């Protein structure tokens, strides 16, 4: 998505809520550059939330809680979980108080040991992969 289309996104309709387009994850070697790169760069050119911004952090958790409560979801699936800071994801299972939400995290990697390791760290409550 080009930067000029960000105003169409809700609830974050300003470029200030996203990481700058100074890096992107396109090629296999990009994903091996380290955690900061994986969590702060655009995945295949898509806008990447600035989770370190408290307005984004709280806004996303409020949005999640509102949707779970309004629609009665039994659980949530988080795609591309390894591209989201674990500190944020640890709050996704119980967003903004209220009852816990079963949360399933996608961790894609060709090596099942890497996927399994993500579930053993305590960062993710349930992990799946499509090798």
C-alpha positions as a Markdown table, in Angstrom:
| # | Residue | x | y | z |
|---|---|---|---|---|
| 1 | Unk | 0.0 | 0.0 | 0.0 |
| 2 | Unk | 1.5 | 3.4 | -1.0 |
| 3 | Unk | 1.9 | 5.9 | 1.8 |
| 4 | Unk | -0.8 | 8.1 | 0.2 |
| 5 | Unk | -3.4 | 5.5 | 0.8 |
| 6 | Unk | -2.9 | 5.4 | 4.6 |
| 7 | Unk | -5.7 | 8.0 | 5.3 |
| 8 | Unk | -8.1 | 5.3 | 4.2 |
| 9 | Unk | -7.1 | 3.0 | 7.0 |
| 10 | Unk | -9.2 | 3.0 | 10.2 |
| 11 | Unk | -8.6 | 3.6 | 13.1 |
| 12 | Unk | -5.1 | 4.8 | 12.3 |
| 13 | Unk | -5.4 | 7.1 | 9.4 |
| 14 | Unk | -2.1 | 9.0 | 9.6 |
| 15 | Unk | 1.4 | 8.0 | 8.5 |
| 16 | Unk | 2.7 | 8.8 | 12.1 |
| 17 | Unk | 1.1 | 5.5 | 13.3 |
| 18 | Unk | 3.3 | 3.4 | 11.0 |
| 19 | Unk | 7.0 | 2.7 | 10.6 |
| 20 | Unk | 8.6 | 4.7 | 7.8 |
| 21 | Unk | 9.2 | 3.0 | 4.6 |
| 22 | Unk | 12.9 | 2.8 | 5.1 |
| 23 | Unk | 13.0 | -1.0 | 5.0 |
| 24 | Unk | 10.9 | -3.9 | 3.7 |
| 25 | Unk | 10.9 | -7.6 | 4.0 |
| 26 | Unk | 10.8 | -9.1 | 0.4 |
| 27 | Unk | 13.5 | -11.7 | 0.1 |
| 28 | Unk | 14.4 | -14.7 | 2.1 |
| 29 | Unk | 17.6 | -13.2 | 3.4 |
| 30 | Unk | 15.6 | -10.1 | 4.7 |
| 31 | Unk | 14.0 | -12.4 | 7.3 |
| 32 | Unk | 17.3 | -13.4 | 8.8 |
| 33 | Unk | 18.5 | -9.9 | 9.6 |
| 34 | Unk | 17.4 | -9.9 | 13.2 |
| 35 | Unk | 14.4 | -9.3 | 15.4 |
| 36 | Unk | 14.4 | -5.5 | 15.1 |
| 37 | Unk | 14.4 | -5.7 | 11.3 |
| 38 | Unk | 11.6 | -8.4 | 11.3 |
| 39 | Unk | 9.4 | -6.4 | 13.8 |
| 40 | Unk | 10.0 | -2.9 | 12.3 |
| 41 | Unk | 10.0 | -3.3 | 8.6 |
| 42 | Unk | 7.2 | -3.5 | 6.1 |
| 43 | Unk | 6.2 | -7.1 | 5.3 |
| 44 | Unk | 6.0 | -7.3 | 1.5 |
| 45 | Unk | 5.4 | -3.5 | 1.4 |
| 46 | Unk | 2.4 | -3.4 | 3.7 |
| 47 | Unk | 2.1 | -0.7 | 6.3 |
| 48 | Unk | 3.7 | -1.7 | 9.6 |
| 49 | Unk | 2.1 | -0.4 | 12.8 |
| 50 | Unk | 4.4 | 1.4 | 15.3 |
| 51 | Unk | 3.6 | -0.8 | 18.3 |
| 52 | Unk | 6.0 | 1.2 | 20.3 |
| 53 | Unk | 3.7 | 4.3 | 20.1 |
| 54 | Unk | 1.3 | 4.1 | 23.1 |
| 55 | Unk | -1.6 | 5.4 | 20.9 |
| 56 | Unk | -1.1 | 2.5 | 18.5 |
| 57 | Unk | -0.6 | 0.0 | 21.3 |
| 58 | Unk | -3.7 | 1.0 | 23.3 |
| 59 | Unk | -5.8 | 1.7 | 20.1 |
| 60 | Unk | -5.2 | -1.8 | 18.8 |
| 61 | Unk | -6.0 | -3.5 | 22.1 |
| 62 | Unk | -9.2 | -1.4 | 22.4 |
| 63 | Unk | -10.2 | -2.4 | 18.9 |
| 64 | Unk | -9.5 | -6.0 | 19.6 |
| 65 | Unk | -11.5 | -5.9 | 22.9 |
| 66 | Unk | -14.4 | -4.1 | 21.3 |
| 67 | Unk | -14.6 | -6.7 | 18.4 |
| 68 | Unk | -14.4 | -9.7 | 20.8 |
| 69 | Unk | -17.1 | -8.3 | 23.1 |
| 70 | Unk | -19.4 | -7.0 | 20.2 |
| 71 | Unk | -19.3 | -10.1 | 18.1 |
| 72 | Unk | -18.6 | -12.8 | 20.7 |
| 73 | Unk | -15.5 | -14.2 | 19.1 |
| 74 | Unk | -14.3 | -17.5 | 20.7 |
| 75 | Unk | -10.7 | -16.7 | 19.8 |
| 76 | Unk | -8.4 | -14.7 | 17.6 |
| 77 | Unk | -5.8 | -15.6 | 15.0 |
| 78 | Unk | -2.8 | -13.4 | 14.7 |
| 79 | Unk | -1.1 | -13.8 | 11.3 |
| 80 | Unk | 2.6 | -13.0 | 10.9 |
| 81 | Unk | 3.0 | -13.0 | 14.7 |
| 82 | Unk | 6.8 | -13.0 | 14.5 |
| 83 | Unk | 6.6 | -9.6 | 12.9 |
| 84 | Unk | 4.8 | -8.1 | 15.9 |
| 85 | Unk | 6.7 | -7.4 | 19.2 |
| 86 | Unk | 6.2 | -10.1 | 21.7 |
| 87 | Unk | 5.6 | -7.5 | 24.4 |
| 88 | Unk | 2.5 | -6.4 | 22.5 |
| 89 | Unk | 1.3 | -9.9 | 21.8 |
| 90 | Unk | 1.5 | -10.9 | 25.4 |
| 91 | Unk | -1.4 | -8.4 | 26.0 |
| 92 | Unk | -3.5 | -9.6 | 23.0 |
| 93 | Unk | -4.8 | -12.7 | 24.9 |
| 94 | Unk | -6.4 | -10.4 | 27.5 |
| 95 | Unk | -6.9 | -7.0 | 25.8 |
| 96 | Unk | -7.9 | -4.1 | 28.0 |
| 97 | Unk | -9.1 | -6.3 | 30.8 |
| 98 | Unk | -12.2 | -8.5 | 30.6 |
| 99 | Unk | -12.1 | -12.2 | 30.0 |
| 100 | Unk | -9.2 | -13.8 | 28.3 |
| 101 | Unk | -9.3 | -14.4 | 24.6 |
| 102 | Unk | -7.9 | -17.6 | 23.2 |
| 103 | Unk | -5.2 | -16.4 | 20.8 |
| 104 | Unk | -3.4 | -18.4 | 18.1 |
| 105 | Unk | -0.2 | -17.1 | 16.6 |
| 106 | Unk | 1.1 | -17.9 | 13.1 |
| 107 | Unk | 4.9 | -18.3 | 13.0 |
| 108 | Unk | 6.0 | -19.2 | 9.5 |
| 109 | Unk | 9.4 | -20.8 | 9.1 |
| 110 | Unk | 10.7 | -23.7 | 7.2 |
| 111 | Unk | 12.4 | -25.2 | 10.2 |
| 112 | Unk | 9.8 | -26.7 | 12.7 |
| 113 | Unk | 12.4 | -26.3 | 15.5 |
| 114 | Unk | 12.1 | -22.5 | 15.1 |
| 115 | Unk | 8.3 | -22.6 | 15.2 |
| 116 | Unk | 8.4 | -24.9 | 18.2 |
| 117 | Unk | 10.9 | -22.7 | 20.0 |
| 118 | Unk | 8.4 | -19.8 | 19.6 |
| 119 | Unk | 5.9 | -21.7 | 21.7 |
| 120 | Unk | 8.4 | -22.7 | 24.3 |
| 121 | Unk | 9.4 | -19.2 | 25.2 |
| 122 | Unk | 6.1 | -18.2 | 26.8 |
| 123 | Unk | 5.7 | -15.4 | 24.3 |
| 124 | Unk | 2.9 | -17.3 | 22.4 |
| 125 | Unk | 0.2 | -19.4 | 24.0 |
| 126 | Unk | -0.6 | -21.4 | 20.8 |
| 127 | Unk | 1.5 | -21.5 | 17.6 |
| 128 | Unk | 0.8 | -22.9 | 14.2 |
| 129 | Unk | 2.7 | -22.9 | 10.9 |
| 130 | Unk | 2.1 | -23.9 | 7.3 |
| 131 | Unk | 5.5 | -25.3 | 6.3 |
